[in-house]
Structure formats: C-alpha cells, structure tokens
Amino acid sequence: MNAKVAFELSERIPHLGLRMKEHCNRAMVYATRMKKMGLKVIYPGLEEHPQHQLLKSLANKDYGFGGLLALDMVTEDRANKLMNQLQNVTQFGFMAVSLGYYETLMSCSGSSTSSEMNEEEKEVAGISPGLIRMSVGYVGTLDQKWAQFEKAMSRMPK
C-alpha cells in the first residue's frame, strides 16, 4: 500500500464506529418511514423481514441491522424516475453501482448489478425490475435528508 493511502486510512479508522452507527440508524429510520408511506421496503431490521430474527440474534445491538435497504418501485421506469428525482432534484443521493460512500448511493439492481441474470433467476432472487438498492449515507441531518426523500416521492406520478 502506498504511504498516502495508508495515512488516509489511519485517519479514518478511529471514527469508523461512529459513522457505521449513523449509517445503520438512518437505514432503520428510513425503512420504517418508507413502510409507513405504504412503500414496499426490504430491510432486515423490519420485523416482517423473513430473516429478521436470525440477524437480530447475530447482530451487534449497537450497530443495528446494517445500512443497506431495498425499495421496490415495481417497474424499472418508476425506479429510474425516483432515482432521478432523488439525485437531480432533491440531492438526496447519487446513482451508482458501488455502495460504499458517505453519501447515499442507489442503483436499480435489475438493470445494473444483476443485469447478467435472466428473468427467472431474478424472480427466484426477489429482484423485481423496479428494485432500488440503497446504501444510506450519513451526511446532513436525518430530518433534512428525509425531507428530500419525501419531496422526491411527492413529485412521482401516481
């Protein structure tokens, strides 16, 4: 590893725990609020998730259920419209296939990271055409970011 990269990593490690707690906390809050909005959200922290009890038995209580969630917008068109609103109108996050960053990152899995799978394989895996995979960021206040999400949703066609 080059010295510059090693130094940068050493500067970030001490507060990694704080960042991860916020990352996971926000994912739980967003998943709960999205569910209350009537959206189909998949998150292991929600009690109806099929592996909620398993993860609950394994997870570190301080870090919750992780910082990744999935939001099913049913169609690829609706997923892309929402991600466009979230990125270009409200600045909630960024469209990207990588999911490791301090900003919220999102991708439409069926047409990006899982595009090599055929339709039957996607169905078995639970990947609908409109599935948005989201890595929840921790910049800005939680309420500010949630307001950006709500604004994007309010601009979505019914």
mmCIF file of C-alpha atoms in Angstrom:
data_model
loop_
_atom_site.group_PDB
_atom_site.id
_atom_site.type_symbol
_atom_site.label_atom_id
_atom_site.label_comp_id
_atom_site.label_asym_id
_atom_site.label_seq_id
_atom_site.Cartn_x
_atom_site.Cartn_y
_atom_site.Cartn_z
ATOM 1 C CA MET A 1 0.000 0.000 0.000
ATOM 2 C CA ASN A 2 1.370 3.400 -0.805
ATOM 3 C CA ALA A 3 2.119 5.730 2.109
ATOM 4 C CA LYS A 4 -0.541 8.319 1.224
ATOM 5 C CA VAL A 5 -3.332 5.724 1.152
ATOM 6 C CA ALA A 6 -2.101 4.183 4.417
ATOM 7 C CA PHE A 7 -2.089 7.605 6.074
ATOM 8 C CA GLU A 8 -5.606 8.434 4.836
ATOM 9 C CA LEU A 9 -6.931 5.124 6.134
ATOM 10 C CA SER A 10 -5.279 5.633 9.506
ATOM 11 C CA GLU A 11 -7.051 8.990 9.792
ATOM 12 C CA ARG A 12 -10.481 7.434 9.155
ATOM 13 C CA ILE A 13 -10.300 4.303 11.295
ATOM 14 C CA PRO A 14 -10.742 5.992 14.710
ATOM 15 C CA HIS A 15 -14.258 7.240 13.891
ATOM 16 C CA LEU A 16 -15.415 4.318 11.733
ATOM 17 C CA GLY A 17 -17.641 3.045 14.550
ATOM 18 C CA LEU A 18 -19.445 6.385 14.819
ATOM 19 C CA ARG A 19 -20.009 6.509 11.064
ATOM 20 C CA MET A 20 -21.307 2.937 10.952
ATOM 21 C CA LYS A 21 -23.750 3.539 13.820
ATOM 22 C CA GLU A 22 -25.223 6.532 11.992
ATOM 23 C CA HIS A 23 -25.282 4.648 8.672
ATOM 24 C CA CYS A 24 -27.250 1.785 10.256
ATOM 25 C CA ASN A 25 -29.505 4.010 12.368
ATOM 26 C CA ARG A 26 -30.579 6.030 9.342
ATOM 27 C CA ALA A 27 -31.311 2.909 7.314
ATOM 28 C CA MET A 28 -33.658 1.698 10.067
ATOM 29 C CA VAL A 29 -35.377 5.071 10.314
ATOM 30 C CA TYR A 30 -35.780 5.358 6.537
ATOM 31 C CA ALA A 31 -37.050 1.778 6.199
ATOM 32 C CA THR A 32 -39.632 2.364 8.941
ATOM 33 C CA ARG A 33 -40.773 5.662 7.437
ATOM 34 C CA MET A 34 -40.893 4.257 3.897
ATOM 35 C CA LYS A 35 -43.048 1.401 5.141
ATOM 36 C CA LYS A 36 -45.401 3.892 6.837
ATOM 37 C CA MET A 37 -45.696 5.675 3.467
ATOM 38 C CA GLY A 38 -47.005 2.408 2.014
ATOM 39 C CA LEU A 39 -43.858 1.654 0.034
ATOM 40 C CA LYS A 40 -42.560 -1.881 -0.346
ATOM 41 C CA VAL A 41 -39.267 -1.789 1.527
ATOM 42 C CA ILE A 42 -36.987 -4.709 2.223
ATOM 43 C CA TYR A 43 -34.798 -4.289 5.279
ATOM 44 C CA PRO A 44 -33.747 -6.938 7.816
ATOM 45 C CA GLY A 45 -34.456 -4.549 10.685
ATOM 46 C CA LEU A 46 -38.179 -4.661 9.932
ATOM 47 C CA GLU A 47 -39.914 -7.435 11.853
ATOM 48 C CA GLU A 48 -41.669 -8.811 8.760
ATOM 49 C CA HIS A 49 -38.348 -9.489 7.009
ATOM 50 C CA PRO A 50 -38.034 -13.294 6.709
ATOM 51 C CA GLN A 51 -34.593 -13.324 8.358
ATOM 52 C CA HIS A 52 -35.196 -10.608 10.945
ATOM 53 C CA GLN A 53 -34.887 -12.975 13.923
ATOM 54 C CA LEU A 54 -31.721 -14.573 12.577
ATOM 55 C CA LEU A 55 -29.971 -11.247 12.078
ATOM 56 C CA LYS A 56 -31.267 -9.978 15.400
ATOM 57 C CA SER A 57 -29.589 -12.963 17.073
ATOM 58 C CA LEU A 58 -26.301 -12.308 15.251
ATOM 59 C CA ALA A 59 -26.113 -8.511 15.017
ATOM 60 C CA ASN A 60 -24.255 -6.178 17.326
ATOM 61 C CA LYS A 61 -27.001 -4.259 19.145
ATOM 62 C CA ASP A 62 -25.041 -1.004 18.855
ATOM 63 C CA TYR A 63 -24.974 -1.205 15.063
ATOM 64 C CA GLY A 64 -28.447 -2.459 14.273
ATOM 65 C CA PHE A 65 -29.271 -4.210 11.020
ATOM 66 C CA GLY A 66 -26.931 -2.622 8.527
ATOM 67 C CA GLY A 67 -27.044 0.387 6.268
ATOM 68 C CA LEU A 68 -28.431 -1.191 3.084
ATOM 69 C CA LEU A 69 -32.088 -1.379 2.184
ATOM 70 C CA ALA A 70 -34.114 -2.125 -0.902
ATOM 71 C CA LEU A 71 -37.134 -0.223 -2.143
ATOM 72 C CA ASP A 72 -39.353 -1.932 -4.700
ATOM 73 C CA MET A 73 -40.860 0.547 -7.150
ATOM 74 C CA VAL A 74 -42.216 -2.401 -9.240
ATOM 75 C CA THR A 75 -41.106 -1.147 -12.663
ATOM 76 C CA GLU A 76 -37.719 -0.054 -13.917
ATOM 77 C CA ASP A 77 -39.282 3.150 -15.234
ATOM 78 C CA ARG A 78 -40.644 4.121 -11.794
ATOM 79 C CA ALA A 79 -37.333 3.212 -10.141
ATOM 80 C CA ASN A 80 -35.385 5.355 -12.598
ATOM 81 C CA LYS A 81 -37.808 8.276 -12.215
ATOM 82 C CA LEU A 82 -37.468 8.161 -8.438
ATOM 83 C CA MET A 83 -33.677 7.903 -8.548
ATOM 84 C CA ASN A 84 -33.595 10.822 -10.997
ATOM 85 C CA GLN A 85 -35.669 12.907 -8.558
ATOM 86 C CA LEU A 86 -33.516 11.837 -5.614
ATOM 87 C CA GLN A 87 -30.263 12.709 -7.378
ATOM 88 C CA ASN A 88 -31.053 15.624 -9.683
ATOM 89 C CA VAL A 89 -33.927 17.422 -7.978
ATOM 90 C CA THR A 90 -33.630 16.939 -4.217
ATOM 91 C CA GLN A 91 -29.936 15.967 -3.886
ATOM 92 C CA PHE A 92 -30.841 13.074 -1.567
ATOM 93 C CA GLY A 93 -28.131 10.838 -3.010
ATOM 94 C CA PHE A 94 -26.338 9.574 -6.100
ATOM 95 C CA MET A 95 -26.966 6.826 -8.622
ATOM 96 C CA ALA A 96 -24.014 4.436 -8.539
ATOM 97 C CA VAL A 97 -23.384 0.708 -8.667
ATOM 98 C CA SER A 98 -20.835 0.928 -5.853
ATOM 99 C CA LEU A 99 -22.497 1.128 -2.460
ATOM 100 C CA GLY A 100 -19.692 2.299 -0.160
ATOM 101 C CA TYR A 101 -19.619 6.067 0.403
ATOM 102 C CA TYR A 102 -20.650 8.649 2.980
ATOM 103 C CA GLU A 103 -23.420 9.941 0.695
ATOM 104 C CA THR A 104 -26.488 7.836 -0.053
ATOM 105 C CA LEU A 105 -25.892 5.712 -3.131
ATOM 106 C CA MET A 106 -28.568 3.856 -5.072
ATOM 107 C CA SER A 107 -28.925 1.619 -8.077
ATOM 108 C CA CYS A 108 -31.669 -0.216 -9.909
ATOM 109 C CA SER A 109 -30.327 -3.718 -9.407
ATOM 110 C CA GLY A 110 -32.242 -5.460 -12.171
ATOM 111 C CA SER A 111 -30.708 -3.301 -14.872
ATOM 112 C CA SER A 112 -27.277 -2.760 -13.322
ATOM 113 C CA THR A 113 -25.503 -5.135 -10.947
ATOM 114 C CA SER A 114 -27.834 -8.075 -11.690
ATOM 115 C CA SER A 115 -28.338 -7.421 -15.396
ATOM 116 C CA GLU A 116 -26.497 -10.620 -16.358
ATOM 117 C CA MET A 117 -29.205 -12.731 -14.681
ATOM 118 C CA ASN A 118 -32.135 -13.943 -16.757
ATOM 119 C CA GLU A 119 -35.726 -13.115 -15.725
ATOM 120 C CA GLU A 120 -36.274 -16.458 -13.983
ATOM 121 C CA GLU A 121 -33.098 -16.086 -11.913
ATOM 122 C CA LYS A 122 -34.084 -12.539 -10.924
ATOM 123 C CA GLU A 123 -37.535 -13.717 -9.875
ATOM 124 C CA VAL A 124 -36.077 -16.509 -7.717
ATOM 125 C CA ALA A 125 -33.691 -13.973 -6.142
ATOM 126 C CA GLY A 126 -36.530 -11.497 -5.493
ATOM 127 C CA ILE A 127 -35.138 -8.857 -7.844
ATOM 128 C CA SER A 128 -38.030 -7.051 -9.484
ATOM 129 C CA PRO A 129 -37.405 -4.714 -12.434
ATOM 130 C CA GLY A 130 -38.007 -1.751 -10.129
ATOM 131 C CA LEU A 131 -35.879 -2.798 -7.160
ATOM 132 C CA ILE A 132 -33.715 0.063 -5.902
ATOM 133 C CA ARG A 133 -30.798 -0.951 -3.727
ATOM 134 C CA MET A 134 -29.777 1.874 -1.429
ATOM 135 C CA SER A 135 -26.757 2.361 0.775
ATOM 136 C CA VAL A 136 -27.859 5.030 3.244
ATOM 137 C CA GLY A 137 -25.426 7.891 3.748
ATOM 138 C CA TYR A 138 -24.807 9.901 6.884
ATOM 139 C CA VAL A 139 -24.218 13.461 5.663
ATOM 140 C CA GLY A 140 -26.671 16.227 6.506
ATOM 141 C CA THR A 141 -29.231 15.836 9.249
ATOM 142 C CA LEU A 142 -31.573 12.895 9.202
ATOM 143 C CA ASP A 143 -34.604 15.205 9.004
ATOM 144 C CA GLN A 144 -33.082 17.200 6.134
ATOM 145 C CA LYS A 145 -32.377 14.049 4.127
ATOM 146 C CA TRP A 146 -35.805 12.584 4.879
ATOM 147 C CA ALA A 147 -37.459 15.812 3.674
ATOM 148 C CA GLN A 148 -35.511 15.426 0.426
ATOM 149 C CA PHE A 149 -36.829 11.877 0.053
ATOM 150 C CA GLU A 150 -40.410 12.978 0.751
ATOM 151 C CA LYS A 151 -40.111 15.790 -1.801
ATOM 152 C CA ALA A 152 -38.897 13.355 -4.452
ATOM 153 C CA MET A 153 -41.780 10.986 -3.664
ATOM 154 C CA SER A 154 -44.316 13.817 -3.887
ATOM 155 C CA ARG A 155 -43.117 14.528 -7.431
ATOM 156 C CA MET A 156 -43.620 10.937 -8.560
ATOM 157 C CA PRO A 157 -46.549 10.244 -10.891
ATOM 158 C CA LYS A 158 -49.209 8.072 -9.275
#
